[in-house]
Amino acid sequence: MTVTSAPGKVLIAGGYLVLDPLYSGLVIAASSRFYTVVEDAIGKPNTIVVKSPQFIGAIWEYRVSFSSDYKLELAPEGASESKNKFVQLALERTLQLIKEMKGGEHVRNALQNGLDVTILGDNDFYSQRSQLEKRNLPPSLESLRKIPPFVPLGVKIENVHKTGMGSSAALITSVVGSLMIHLKAFGSVDLSRDIEETRRLIHNAAQYIHCLAQGKVGSGFDVSSAIFGSHIYTRFDPKVIQPLMESSIGETSLLPTLSPENDAWTYRVQPFRLPPLTRLLLADVDAGSDSPSMASKVLKWPLEYWTSLDQANMEVSQALLKLSESYRVHPIEYSTALKTIVLRPAVEWHSLTGKNGVVFELIQHFDRAYRAIQAVRQQMKRMGELAGVPIEPDEQTRLLDSCTGVPGVIGGGVPGAGGYDAIWILIIELDDASLGSPLANVQKLWQGWQEMNVSPLLAEESLSSGLRMEQLNEVNGLAEAMKFVQE
């Protein structure tokens, strides 16, 4: 048995610009993960059965066939005639890649008994409003913890309401990774040792398959964070996979393009982590917007505006990196600075003074982060107004302004392409009840908010790597959820 997981994502700076390789985006990997479990079946040669137990009727069966020259074909069978394009392409193209790496006989032998594949996503990937209502629970973190992990959603997969955390990218990344590991494409693999060549090959394959399933070459930050975790991301040149996007399976070899030795993969990943003693807080807000149509309008905006917005985005990244570095050098003064500002709204931080020069300097660094986040918000909202699209709608502005006014909140915004569906907040989190709780105060604000329904998510920043291997019984509720079937 092979179990892998890949995290969801939050793009907190770089919306729209991340589509252009001239610019970068700051993407945070979330603690909520997508899991893929691959097991050898019994007596089902060349058959792959895929289950997604959280949904009604989500079982797909595929038959793998080989021609005399080991040309590989994968076709849905029986009840799986209602295709799942993402799953089918992930299986088909990953098997083709393994065949090119290890040979057709290797793949045929690996499938001699068939495979059973189970895919499950943490609850945060899907709106839990109906689950909370069913249990007569208010929308709070405490309530969400009472919902069983991997809870069955009682709907078909096409009818689920997602929360915008990158479920399709995390799913494909975990499927590609688990298949390549289970079918021994690399021999012995331990992802915890972070073998760069292995991760990069899985990354390139997942990027290609995700783009193929979506029918377009996107920026790729969601797949990149699913592989590498939180980082500052600069995209790959779309031309690198364009020939593969236009060919059927077997027409063009995948490995020469997807190999980590292919210099045409020009993406850049700069490691990043949010500052110590802070916490990312996410919320699911009403209904979502149409990112593709919004993007088509926003991307027509003049180049000079992109340069200004990029500078604001990078100021956010650098301000937060500076805080992490300050903690490494001055951990005691860093904690003292947080205790000073946690009881005050961020708008007041710039006026604070003190005798300790290091503490005062650190307070100014936090003020710098607050002002950088505010500047990105202002520019994104202005860009949306000029382009005629709701990047930060007025309703979200009022909500975010109120959140930012809560003492101990560093800043917040609408993630990614913006719209009505989500917000992110960065708060100070200290283990000292006498200093109040920004987390509790933000939740109280959300629960009393009248203009929109605001429901928190359990996700924080993932402190581990992106794609990782798991032990089935060490993931709470995973083994039990695998047994559930919704007819």
GROMACS .gro file of C-alpha atoms in nm:
model
  487
    1MET     CA    1   0.000   0.000   0.000
    2THR     CA    2   0.118   0.350  -0.083
    3VAL     CA    3  -0.036   0.663   0.071
    4THR     CA    4   0.058   1.015  -0.031
    5SER     CA    5  -0.091   1.354   0.047
    6ALA     CA    6  -0.064   1.699  -0.107
    7PRO     CA    7  -0.170   2.030   0.052
    8GLY     CA    8  -0.420   2.288  -0.062
    9LYS     CA    9  -0.309   2.647  -0.120
   10VAL     CA   10  -0.373   3.014  -0.057
   11LEU     CA   11  -0.223   3.277  -0.289
   12ILE     CA   12  -0.190   3.579  -0.060
   13ALA     CA   13   0.004   3.802  -0.302
   14GLY     CA   14   0.047   3.790  -0.678
   15GLY     CA   15  -0.308   3.742  -0.803
   16TYR     CA   16  -0.320   3.772  -1.185
   17LEU     CA   17   0.048   3.871  -1.208
   18VAL     CA   18   0.149   3.512  -1.127
   19LEU     CA   19   0.025   3.421  -1.477
   20ASP     CA   20   0.322   3.611  -1.622
   21PRO     CA   21   0.676   3.469  -1.578
   22LEU     CA   22   0.804   3.825  -1.529
   23TYR     CA   23   0.635   3.837  -1.190
   24SER     CA   24   0.603   3.620  -0.879
   25GLY     CA   25   0.338   3.525  -0.627
   26LEU     CA   26   0.343   3.432  -0.259
   27VAL     CA   27   0.161   3.101  -0.212
   28ILE     CA   28   0.099   2.942   0.127
   29ALA     CA   29   0.051   2.565   0.150
   30ALA     CA   30  -0.244   2.481   0.373
   31SER     CA   31  -0.256   2.216   0.644
   32SER     CA   32  -0.562   2.064   0.475
   33ARG     CA   33  -0.458   1.784   0.239
   34PHE     CA   34  -0.574   1.555  -0.040
   35TYR     CA   35  -0.490   1.188   0.009
   36THR     CA   36  -0.445   0.909  -0.245
   37VAL     CA   37  -0.422   0.545  -0.133
   38VAL     CA   38  -0.300   0.291  -0.389
   39GLU     CA   39  -0.328  -0.081  -0.316
   40ASP     CA   40  -0.264  -0.393  -0.520
   41ALA     CA   41  -0.599  -0.554  -0.600
   42ILE     CA   42  -0.671  -0.928  -0.608
   43GLY     CA   43  -0.766  -1.104  -0.930
   44LYS     CA   44  -0.841  -0.794  -1.140
   45PRO     CA   45  -0.558  -0.793  -1.396
   46ASN     CA   46  -0.503  -0.467  -1.584
   47THR     CA   47  -0.798  -0.306  -1.403
   48ILE     CA   48  -0.785   0.012  -1.194
   49VAL     CA   49  -1.080   0.093  -0.969
   50VAL     CA   50  -1.091   0.444  -0.827
   51LYS     CA   51  -1.321   0.545  -0.540
   52SER     CA   52  -1.396   0.882  -0.387
   53PRO     CA   53  -1.611   0.782  -0.086
   54GLN     CA   54  -1.711   1.138   0.010
   55PHE     CA   55  -1.945   1.158  -0.291
   56ILE     CA   56  -2.248   0.972  -0.420
   57GLY     CA   57  -2.168   0.717  -0.690
   58ALA     CA   58  -1.805   0.823  -0.718
   59ILE     CA   59  -1.657   0.494  -0.838
   60TRP     CA   60  -1.471   0.472  -1.168
   61GLU     CA   61  -1.331   0.158  -1.324
   62TYR     CA   62  -1.069   0.159  -1.598
   63ARG     CA   63  -0.923  -0.113  -1.816
   64VAL     CA   64  -0.558  -0.086  -1.920
   65SER     CA   65  -0.462  -0.259  -2.244
   66PHE     CA   66  -0.129  -0.305  -2.420
   67SER     CA   67  -0.066  -0.359  -2.790
   68SER     CA   68   0.216  -0.582  -2.913
   69ASP     CA   69   0.462  -0.293  -2.886
   70TYR     CA   70   0.334  -0.209  -2.538
   71LYS     CA   71   0.140   0.095  -2.654
   72LEU     CA   72  -0.079   0.174  -2.355
   73GLU     CA   73  -0.451   0.253  -2.362
   74LEU     CA   74  -0.682   0.321  -2.069
   75ALA     CA   75  -1.061   0.315  -2.109
   76PRO     CA   76  -1.352   0.344  -1.863
   77GLU     CA   77  -1.560   0.033  -1.801
   78GLY     CA   78  -1.909  -0.045  -1.675
   79ALA     CA   79  -2.054   0.203  -1.427
   80SER     CA   80  -1.761   0.436  -1.485
   81GLU     CA   81  -1.896   0.541  -1.823
   82SER     CA   82  -1.972   0.872  -1.643
   83LYS     CA   83  -1.610   0.981  -1.677
   84ASN     CA   84  -1.400   1.177  -1.435
   85LYS     CA   85  -1.161   1.360  -1.664
   86PHE     CA   86  -0.916   1.457  -1.391
   87VAL     CA   87  -0.883   1.103  -1.258
   88GLN     CA   88  -0.866   0.939  -1.599
   89LEU     CA   89  -0.597   1.170  -1.732
   90ALA     CA   90  -0.395   1.138  -1.412
   91LEU     CA   91  -0.397   0.758  -1.442
   92GLU     CA   92  -0.344   0.745  -1.817
   93ARG     CA   93  -0.058   0.993  -1.848
   94THR     CA   94   0.120   0.878  -1.533
   95LEU     CA   95   0.117   0.516  -1.654
   96GLN     CA   96   0.248   0.632  -1.992
   97LEU     CA   97   0.532   0.821  -1.820
   98ILE     CA   98   0.622   0.519  -1.606
   99LYS     CA   99   0.620   0.300  -1.917
  100GLU     CA  100   0.870   0.534  -2.083
  101MET     CA  101   1.089   0.530  -1.771
  102LYS     CA  102   1.080   0.160  -1.687
  103GLY     CA  103   0.947  -0.018  -1.996
  104GLY     CA  104   0.615  -0.172  -2.096
  105GLU     CA  105   0.687  -0.505  -1.929
  106HIS     CA  106   0.742  -0.328  -1.597
  107VAL     CA  107   0.397  -0.161  -1.614
  108ARG     CA  108   0.225  -0.482  -1.728
  109ASN     CA  109   0.374  -0.675  -1.436
  110ALA     CA  110   0.279  -0.399  -1.191
  111LEU     CA  111  -0.084  -0.422  -1.305
  112GLN     CA  112  -0.108  -0.802  -1.316
  113ASN     CA  113  -0.349  -0.806  -1.021
  114GLY     CA  114  -0.497  -0.461  -1.083
  115LEU     CA  115  -0.503  -0.159  -0.854
  116ASP     CA  116  -0.752  -0.014  -0.608
  117VAL     CA  117  -0.718   0.363  -0.568
  118THR     CA  118  -0.900   0.573  -0.307
  119ILE     CA  119  -0.895   0.953  -0.308
  120LEU     CA  120  -1.014   1.164  -0.014
  121GLY     CA  121  -0.991   1.534   0.068
  122ASP     CA  122  -0.987   1.700   0.408
  123ASN     CA  123  -1.316   1.868   0.497
  124ASP     CA  124  -1.180   2.217   0.433
  125PHE     CA  125  -1.178   2.162   0.056
  126TYR     CA  126  -1.559   2.165   0.059
  127SER     CA  127  -1.809   2.397   0.223
  128GLN     CA  128  -1.931   2.248   0.550
  129ARG     CA  129  -2.228   2.482   0.597
  130SER     CA  130  -2.482   2.202   0.546
  131GLN     CA  131  -2.296   1.979   0.794
  132LEU     CA  132  -2.300   2.256   1.055
  133GLU     CA  133  -2.670   2.323   0.998
  134LYS     CA  134  -2.748   1.951   1.022
  135ARG     CA  135  -2.581   1.944   1.365
  136ASN     CA  136  -2.726   2.280   1.477
  137LEU     CA  137  -2.374   2.415   1.522
  138PRO     CA  138  -2.257   2.775   1.475
  139PRO     CA  139  -1.984   2.844   1.215
  140SER     CA  140  -1.674   2.826   1.433
  141LEU     CA  141  -1.346   2.636   1.451
  142GLU     CA  142  -1.475   2.447   1.754
  143SER     CA  143  -1.783   2.337   1.559
  144LEU     CA  144  -1.579   2.227   1.257
  145ARG     CA  145  -1.368   2.002   1.480
  146LYS     CA  146  -1.686   1.813   1.574
  147ILE     CA  147  -1.746   1.708   1.213
  148PRO     CA  148  -1.591   1.366   1.137
  149PRO     CA  149  -1.284   1.379   0.912
  150PHE     CA  150  -1.349   1.311   0.543
  151VAL     CA  151  -1.721   1.346   0.611
  152PRO     CA  152  -1.953   1.209   0.336
  153LEU     CA  153  -2.108   1.508   0.160
  154GLY     CA  154  -2.427   1.345   0.031
  155VAL     CA  155  -2.398   1.491  -0.321
  156LYS     CA  156  -2.251   1.391  -0.654
  157ILE     CA  157  -1.902   1.520  -0.713
  158GLU     CA  158  -2.014   1.769  -0.978
  159ASN     CA  159  -2.255   1.935  -0.733
  160VAL     CA  160  -2.019   1.997  -0.442
  161HIS     CA  161  -1.946   2.354  -0.329
  162LYS     CA  162  -1.569   2.398  -0.309
  163THR     CA  163  -1.386   2.653  -0.095
  164GLY     CA  164  -1.121   2.748  -0.353
  165MET     CA  165  -0.824   2.578  -0.186
  166GLY     CA  166  -0.693   2.406  -0.499
  167SER     CA  167  -0.862   2.067  -0.468
  168SER     CA  168  -0.801   1.963  -0.830
  169ALA     CA  169  -0.429   2.047  -0.814
  170ALA     CA  170  -0.385   1.869  -0.480
  171LEU     CA  171  -0.581   1.568  -0.608
  172ILE     CA  172  -0.379   1.530  -0.926
  173THR     CA  173  -0.049   1.583  -0.743
  174SER     CA  174  -0.131   1.315  -0.486
  175VAL     CA  175  -0.253   1.069  -0.753
  176VAL     CA  176   0.054   1.119  -0.973
  177GLY     CA  177   0.290   1.092  -0.676
  178SER     CA  178   0.129   0.781  -0.528
  179LEU     CA  179   0.114   0.598  -0.861
  180MET     CA  180   0.477   0.672  -0.947
  181ILE     CA  181   0.593   0.560  -0.604
  182HIS     CA  182   0.369   0.252  -0.583
  183LEU     CA  183   0.465   0.132  -0.931
  184LYS     CA  184   0.834   0.186  -0.845
  185ALA     CA  185   0.912   0.444  -1.109
  186PHE     CA  186   1.198   0.562  -0.885
  187GLY     CA  187   1.292   0.243  -0.704
  188SER     CA  188   1.302   0.316  -0.329
  189VAL     CA  189   1.168   0.662  -0.243
  190ASP     CA  190   1.147   0.856   0.081
  191LEU     CA  191   0.994   1.198   0.013
  192SER     CA  192   1.089   1.314   0.363
  193ARG     CA  193   1.450   1.320   0.242
  194ASP     CA  194   1.341   1.570  -0.023
  195ILE     CA  195   1.518   1.417  -0.324
  196GLU     CA  196   1.505   1.711  -0.563
  197GLU     CA  197   1.502   1.516  -0.890
  198THR     CA  198   1.208   1.300  -0.773
  199ARG     CA  199   1.000   1.598  -0.663
  200ARG     CA  200   1.075   1.790  -0.980
  201LEU     CA  201   0.966   1.504  -1.205
  202ILE     CA  202   0.641   1.457  -1.012
  203HIS     CA  203   0.595   1.836  -1.027
  204ASN     CA  204   0.642   1.852  -1.403
  205ALA     CA  205   0.409   1.557  -1.461
  206ALA     CA  206   0.140   1.698  -1.232
  207GLN     CA  207   0.163   2.042  -1.396
  208TYR     CA  208   0.117   1.890  -1.740
  209ILE     CA  209  -0.173   1.663  -1.636
  210HIS     CA  210  -0.350   1.939  -1.444
  211CYS     CA  211  -0.325   2.174  -1.742
  212LEU     CA  212  -0.448   1.898  -1.975
  213ALA     CA  213  -0.749   1.827  -1.752
  214GLN     CA  214  -0.837   2.198  -1.731
  215GLY     CA  215  -0.793   2.248  -2.104
  216LYS     CA  216  -0.548   2.536  -2.062
  217VAL     CA  217  -0.200   2.611  -1.930
  218GLY     CA  218  -0.252   2.798  -1.605
  219SER     CA  219   0.011   2.961  -1.384
  220GLY     CA  220   0.080   2.639  -1.192
  221PHE     CA  221   0.121   2.793  -0.846
  222ASP     CA  222  -0.137   2.552  -0.702
  223VAL     CA  223   0.047   2.241  -0.823
  224SER     CA  224   0.380   2.393  -0.723
  225SER     CA  225   0.265   2.448  -0.363
  226ALA     CA  226   0.118   2.095  -0.358
  227ILE     CA  227   0.469   1.968  -0.438
  228PHE     CA  228   0.701   2.211  -0.260
  229GLY     CA  229   0.490   2.368   0.018
  230SER     CA  230   0.486   2.744   0.089
  231HIS     CA  231   0.710   2.953  -0.135
  232ILE     CA  232   0.751   3.253  -0.360
  233TYR     CA  233   0.661   3.119  -0.703
  234THR     CA  234   0.759   3.227  -1.054
  235ARG     CA  235   0.585   3.030  -1.323
  236PHE     CA  236   0.723   2.810  -1.602
  237ASP     CA  237   0.710   2.909  -1.967
  238PRO     CA  238   0.380   2.769  -2.105
  239LYS     CA  239   0.561   2.670  -2.425
  240VAL     CA  240   0.741   2.386  -2.245
  241ILE     CA  241   0.431   2.163  -2.240
  242GLN     CA  242   0.242   2.304  -2.540
  243PRO     CA  243   0.339   2.015  -2.775
  244LEU     CA  244   0.207   1.763  -2.521
  245MET     CA  245  -0.119   1.956  -2.482
  246GLU     CA  246  -0.192   1.900  -2.850
  247SER     CA  247  -0.114   1.528  -2.878
  248SER     CA  248  -0.299   1.209  -2.784
  249ILE     CA  249  -0.150   0.947  -2.556
  250GLY     CA  250   0.134   0.761  -2.722
  251GLU     CA  251   0.176   1.011  -3.006
  252THR     CA  252   0.453   1.205  -2.834
  253SER     CA  253   0.697   1.082  -2.570
  254LEU     CA  254   0.636   1.248  -2.235
  255LEU     CA  255   0.969   1.192  -2.063
  256PRO     CA  256   1.190   1.423  -2.276
  257THR     CA  257   0.957   1.713  -2.194
  258LEU     CA  258   0.876   1.626  -1.832
  259SER     CA  259   1.226   1.526  -1.727
  260PRO     CA  260   1.379   1.747  -1.454
  261GLU     CA  261   1.686   1.763  -1.679
  262ASN     CA  262   1.485   1.959  -1.937
  263ASP     CA  263   1.616   2.316  -1.903
  264ALA     CA  264   1.297   2.454  -2.059
  265TRP     CA  265   1.131   2.421  -1.716
  266THR     CA  266   1.211   2.770  -1.595
  267TYR     CA  267   0.990   2.794  -1.285
  268ARG     CA  268   1.150   2.926  -0.967
  269VAL     CA  269   1.067   2.830  -0.609
  270GLN     CA  270   1.199   3.039  -0.319
  271PRO     CA  271   1.123   2.872   0.018
  272PHE     CA  272   0.897   3.071   0.249
  273ARG     CA  273   0.729   3.038   0.585
  274LEU     CA  274   0.499   3.277   0.767
  275PRO     CA  275   0.660   3.453   1.067
  276PRO     CA  276   0.673   3.269   1.401
  277LEU     CA  277   0.388   3.326   1.649
  278THR     CA  278   0.151   3.422   1.370
  279ARG     CA  279  -0.135   3.220   1.224
  280LEU     CA  280  -0.310   3.213   0.889
  281LEU     CA  281  -0.689   3.212   0.925
  282LEU     CA  282  -0.919   3.134   0.632
  283ALA     CA  283  -1.291   3.179   0.577
  284ASP     CA  284  -1.546   3.052   0.327
  285VAL     CA  285  -1.765   3.348   0.228
  286ASP     CA  286  -2.091   3.304   0.037
  287ALA     CA  287  -2.068   3.217  -0.338
  288GLY     CA  288  -1.766   3.235  -0.563
  289SER     CA  289  -1.677   3.442  -0.868
  290ASP     CA  290  -1.577   3.336  -1.218
  291SER     CA  291  -1.198   3.364  -1.216
  292PRO     CA  292  -1.138   3.288  -1.588
  293SER     CA  293  -1.369   3.564  -1.714
  294MET     CA  294  -1.233   3.803  -1.452
  295ALA     CA  295  -0.878   3.725  -1.559
  296SER     CA  296  -0.948   3.795  -1.925
  297LYS     CA  297  -1.054   4.150  -1.835
  298VAL     CA  298  -0.786   4.222  -1.577
  299LEU     CA  299  -0.497   4.102  -1.793
  300LYS     CA  300  -0.569   4.374  -2.049
  301TRP     CA  301  -0.451   4.636  -1.800
  302PRO     CA  302  -0.138   4.841  -1.893
  303LEU     CA  303   0.209   4.706  -1.812
  304GLU     CA  304   0.301   5.003  -1.591
  305TYR     CA  305   0.029   4.900  -1.348
  306TRP     CA  306   0.168   4.547  -1.325
  307THR     CA  307   0.509   4.682  -1.226
  308SER     CA  308   0.363   4.888  -0.943
  309LEU     CA  309   0.150   4.599  -0.819
  310ASP     CA  310   0.445   4.360  -0.840
  311GLN     CA  311   0.650   4.592  -0.620
  312ALA     CA  312   0.368   4.592  -0.365
  313ASN     CA  313   0.344   4.212  -0.376
  314MET     CA  314   0.716   4.168  -0.324
  315GLU     CA  315   0.709   4.416  -0.036
  316VAL     CA  316   0.463   4.180   0.139
  317SER     CA  317   0.697   3.885   0.084
  318GLN     CA  318   1.007   4.074   0.198
  319ALA     CA  319   0.836   4.224   0.503
  320LEU     CA  320   0.722   3.881   0.621
  321LEU     CA  321   1.061   3.725   0.549
  322LYS     CA  322   1.224   4.005   0.750
  323LEU     CA  323   1.006   3.917   1.049
  324SER     CA  324   1.112   3.553   1.033
  325GLU     CA  325   1.476   3.657   1.017
  326SER     CA  326   1.425   3.895   1.310
  327TYR     CA  327   1.287   3.612   1.521
  328ARG     CA  328   1.593   3.400   1.442
  329VAL     CA  329   1.829   3.677   1.554
  330HIS     CA  330   1.625   3.832   1.840
  331PRO     CA  331   1.368   3.575   1.967
  332ILE     CA  332   1.314   3.738   2.308
  333GLU     CA  333   1.274   4.091   2.172
  334TYR     CA  334   1.048   3.954   1.897
  335SER     CA  335   0.812   3.806   2.157
  336THR     CA  336   0.823   4.132   2.355
  337ALA     CA  337   0.728   4.329   2.045
  338LEU     CA  338   0.430   4.099   1.983
  339LYS     CA  339   0.312   4.137   2.343
  340THR     CA  340   0.325   4.513   2.291
  341ILE     CA  341   0.120   4.524   1.971
  342VAL     CA  342  -0.123   4.233   2.017
  343LEU     CA  343  -0.363   4.448   2.222
  344ARG     CA  344  -0.369   4.728   1.962
  345PRO     CA  345  -0.513   4.751   1.610
  346ALA     CA  346  -0.245   4.757   1.342
  347VAL     CA  347  -0.325   5.113   1.240
  348GLU     CA  348  -0.177   5.229   1.574
  349TRP     CA  349   0.150   5.035   1.556
  350HIS     CA  350   0.346   5.305   1.373
  351SER     CA  351   0.296   5.552   1.660
  352LEU     CA  352   0.436   5.324   1.932
  353THR     CA  353   0.766   5.420   2.094
  354GLY     CA  354   0.987   5.261   2.358
  355LYS     CA  355   1.327   5.255   2.522
  356ASN     CA  356   1.435   4.918   2.381
  357GLY     CA  357   1.565   4.994   2.035
  358VAL     CA  358   1.546   4.636   1.909
  359VAL     CA  359   1.185   4.594   2.026
  360PHE     CA  360   1.089   4.926   1.869
  361GLU     CA  361   1.256   4.824   1.544
  362LEU     CA  362   1.066   4.494   1.542
  363ILE     CA  363   0.736   4.677   1.596
  364GLN     CA  364   0.820   4.884   1.290
  365HIS     CA  365   0.879   4.564   1.094
  366PHE     CA  366   0.529   4.445   1.185
  367ASP     CA  367   0.392   4.784   1.087
  368ARG     CA  368   0.574   4.749   0.755
  369ALA     CA  369   0.404   4.412   0.694
  370TYR     CA  370   0.062   4.559   0.778
  371ARG     CA  371   0.111   4.853   0.543
  372ALA     CA  372   0.242   4.629   0.263
  373ILE     CA  373  -0.064   4.405   0.284
  374GLN     CA  374  -0.291   4.710   0.285
  375ALA     CA  375  -0.114   4.849  -0.022
  376VAL     CA  376  -0.173   4.528  -0.218
  377ARG     CA  377  -0.539   4.534  -0.120
  378GLN     CA  378  -0.577   4.893  -0.236
  379GLN     CA  379  -0.409   4.830  -0.569
  380MET     CA  380  -0.603   4.510  -0.635
  381LYS     CA  381  -0.933   4.679  -0.553
  382ARG     CA  382  -0.848   4.976  -0.774
  383MET     CA  383  -0.748   4.744  -1.058
  384GLY     CA  384  -1.078   4.559  -1.025
  385GLU     CA  385  -1.276   4.883  -1.033
  386LEU     CA  386  -1.097   5.002  -1.346
  387ALA     CA  387  -1.136   4.663  -1.518
  388GLY     CA  388  -1.501   4.633  -1.415
  389VAL     CA  389  -1.457   4.310  -1.217
  390PRO     CA  390  -1.510   4.243  -0.843
  391ILE     CA  391  -1.156   4.152  -0.731
  392GLU     CA  392  -1.226   4.294  -0.384
  393PRO     CA  393  -1.601   4.362  -0.384
  394ASP     CA  394  -1.733   4.634  -0.155
  395GLU     CA  395  -1.886   4.367   0.070
  396GLN     CA  396  -1.545   4.206   0.113
  397THR     CA  397  -1.383   4.545   0.171
  398ARG     CA  398  -1.615   4.618   0.462
  399LEU     CA  399  -1.551   4.273   0.609
  400LEU     CA  400  -1.172   4.294   0.568
  401ASP     CA  401  -1.158   4.649   0.707
  402SER     CA  402  -1.342   4.531   1.017
  403CYS     CA  403  -1.112   4.229   1.053
  404THR     CA  404  -0.802   4.445   1.017
  405GLY     CA  405  -0.936   4.670   1.293
  406VAL     CA  406  -0.930   4.383   1.542
  407PRO     CA  407  -0.627   4.412   1.777
  408GLY     CA  408  -0.355   4.164   1.687
  409VAL     CA  409  -0.453   4.129   1.321
  410ILE     CA  410  -0.157   4.196   1.090
  411GLY     CA  411  -0.359   4.207   0.769
  412GLY     CA  412  -0.575   4.016   0.528
  413GLY     CA  413  -0.716   4.003   0.178
  414VAL     CA  414  -0.901   3.808  -0.086
  415PRO     CA  415  -0.686   3.518  -0.209
  416GLY     CA  416  -0.586   3.450  -0.567
  417ALA     CA  417  -0.812   3.606  -0.827
  418GLY     CA  418  -1.035   3.757  -0.559
  419GLY     CA  419  -1.413   3.766  -0.566
  420TYR     CA  420  -1.681   3.682  -0.314
  421ASP     CA  421  -1.586   3.331  -0.205
  422ALA     CA  422  -1.305   3.359   0.052
  423ILE     CA  423  -1.080   3.577   0.265
  424TRP     CA  424  -0.750   3.522   0.447
  425ILE     CA  425  -0.636   3.687   0.769
  426LEU     CA  426  -0.291   3.685   0.932
  427ILE     CA  427  -0.307   3.718   1.310
  428ILE     CA  428  -0.072   3.719   1.607
  429GLU     CA  429  -0.105   3.402   1.813
  430LEU     CA  430   0.050   3.399   2.161
  431ASP     CA  431   0.012   3.137   2.430
  432ASP     CA  432  -0.089   3.390   2.695
  433ALA     CA  433  -0.457   3.432   2.782
  434SER     CA  434  -0.389   3.762   2.962
  435LEU     CA  435  -0.302   3.919   2.626
  436GLY     CA  436  -0.637   3.845   2.469
  437SER     CA  437  -0.703   3.631   2.164
  438PRO     CA  438  -0.710   3.780   1.814
  439LEU     CA  439  -0.836   3.442   1.692
  440ALA     CA  440  -1.137   3.446   1.924
  441ASN     CA  441  -1.210   3.811   1.847
  442VAL     CA  442  -1.200   3.757   1.470
  443GLN     CA  443  -1.430   3.456   1.504
  444LYS     CA  444  -1.670   3.663   1.714
  445LEU     CA  445  -1.672   3.930   1.444
  446TRP     CA  446  -1.746   3.671   1.175
  447GLN     CA  447  -2.028   3.509   1.372
  448GLY     CA  448  -2.200   3.844   1.417
  449TRP     CA  449  -2.145   3.961   1.059
  450GLN     CA  450  -2.481   4.038   0.897
  451GLU     CA  451  -2.394   4.133   0.541
  452MET     CA  452  -2.258   3.791   0.439
  453ASN     CA  453  -2.234   3.444   0.586
  454VAL     CA  454  -1.874   3.391   0.700
  455SER     CA  455  -1.762   3.041   0.797
  456PRO     CA  456  -1.403   2.972   0.910
  457LEU     CA  457  -1.189   2.687   0.780
  458LEU     CA  458  -0.969   2.471   1.001
  459ALA     CA  459  -0.667   2.509   0.774
  460GLU     CA  460  -0.352   2.687   0.883
  461GLU     CA  461  -0.016   2.702   0.708
  462SER     CA  462   0.131   2.356   0.652
  463LEU     CA  463   0.461   2.339   0.840
  464SER     CA  464   0.571   2.024   0.661
  465SER     CA  465   0.675   1.990   0.298
  466GLY     CA  466   0.426   1.978   0.013
  467LEU     CA  467   0.381   1.627  -0.126
  468ARG     CA  468   0.461   1.366   0.136
  469MET     CA  469   0.419   0.997   0.208
  470GLU     CA  470   0.185   0.892   0.488
  471GLN     CA  471   0.111   0.593   0.711
  472LEU     CA  472  -0.257   0.501   0.676
  473ASN     CA  473  -0.328   0.454   1.047
  474GLU     CA  474  -0.152   0.777   1.142
  475VAL     CA  475  -0.399   0.993   0.947
  476ASN     CA  476  -0.705   1.050   1.164
  477GLY     CA  477  -1.015   0.891   1.010
  478LEU     CA  478  -0.857   0.792   0.679
  479ALA     CA  479  -0.885   0.413   0.716
  480GLU     CA  480  -1.248   0.441   0.829
  481ALA     CA  481  -1.339   0.679   0.546
  482MET     CA  482  -1.200   0.439   0.286
  483LYS     CA  483  -1.468   0.185   0.381
  484PHE     CA  484  -1.760   0.421   0.324
  485VAL     CA  485  -1.964   0.390   0.002
  486GLN     CA  486  -2.244   0.628  -0.102
  487GLU     CA  487  -2.481   0.470  -0.353
   0.00000   0.00000   0.00000
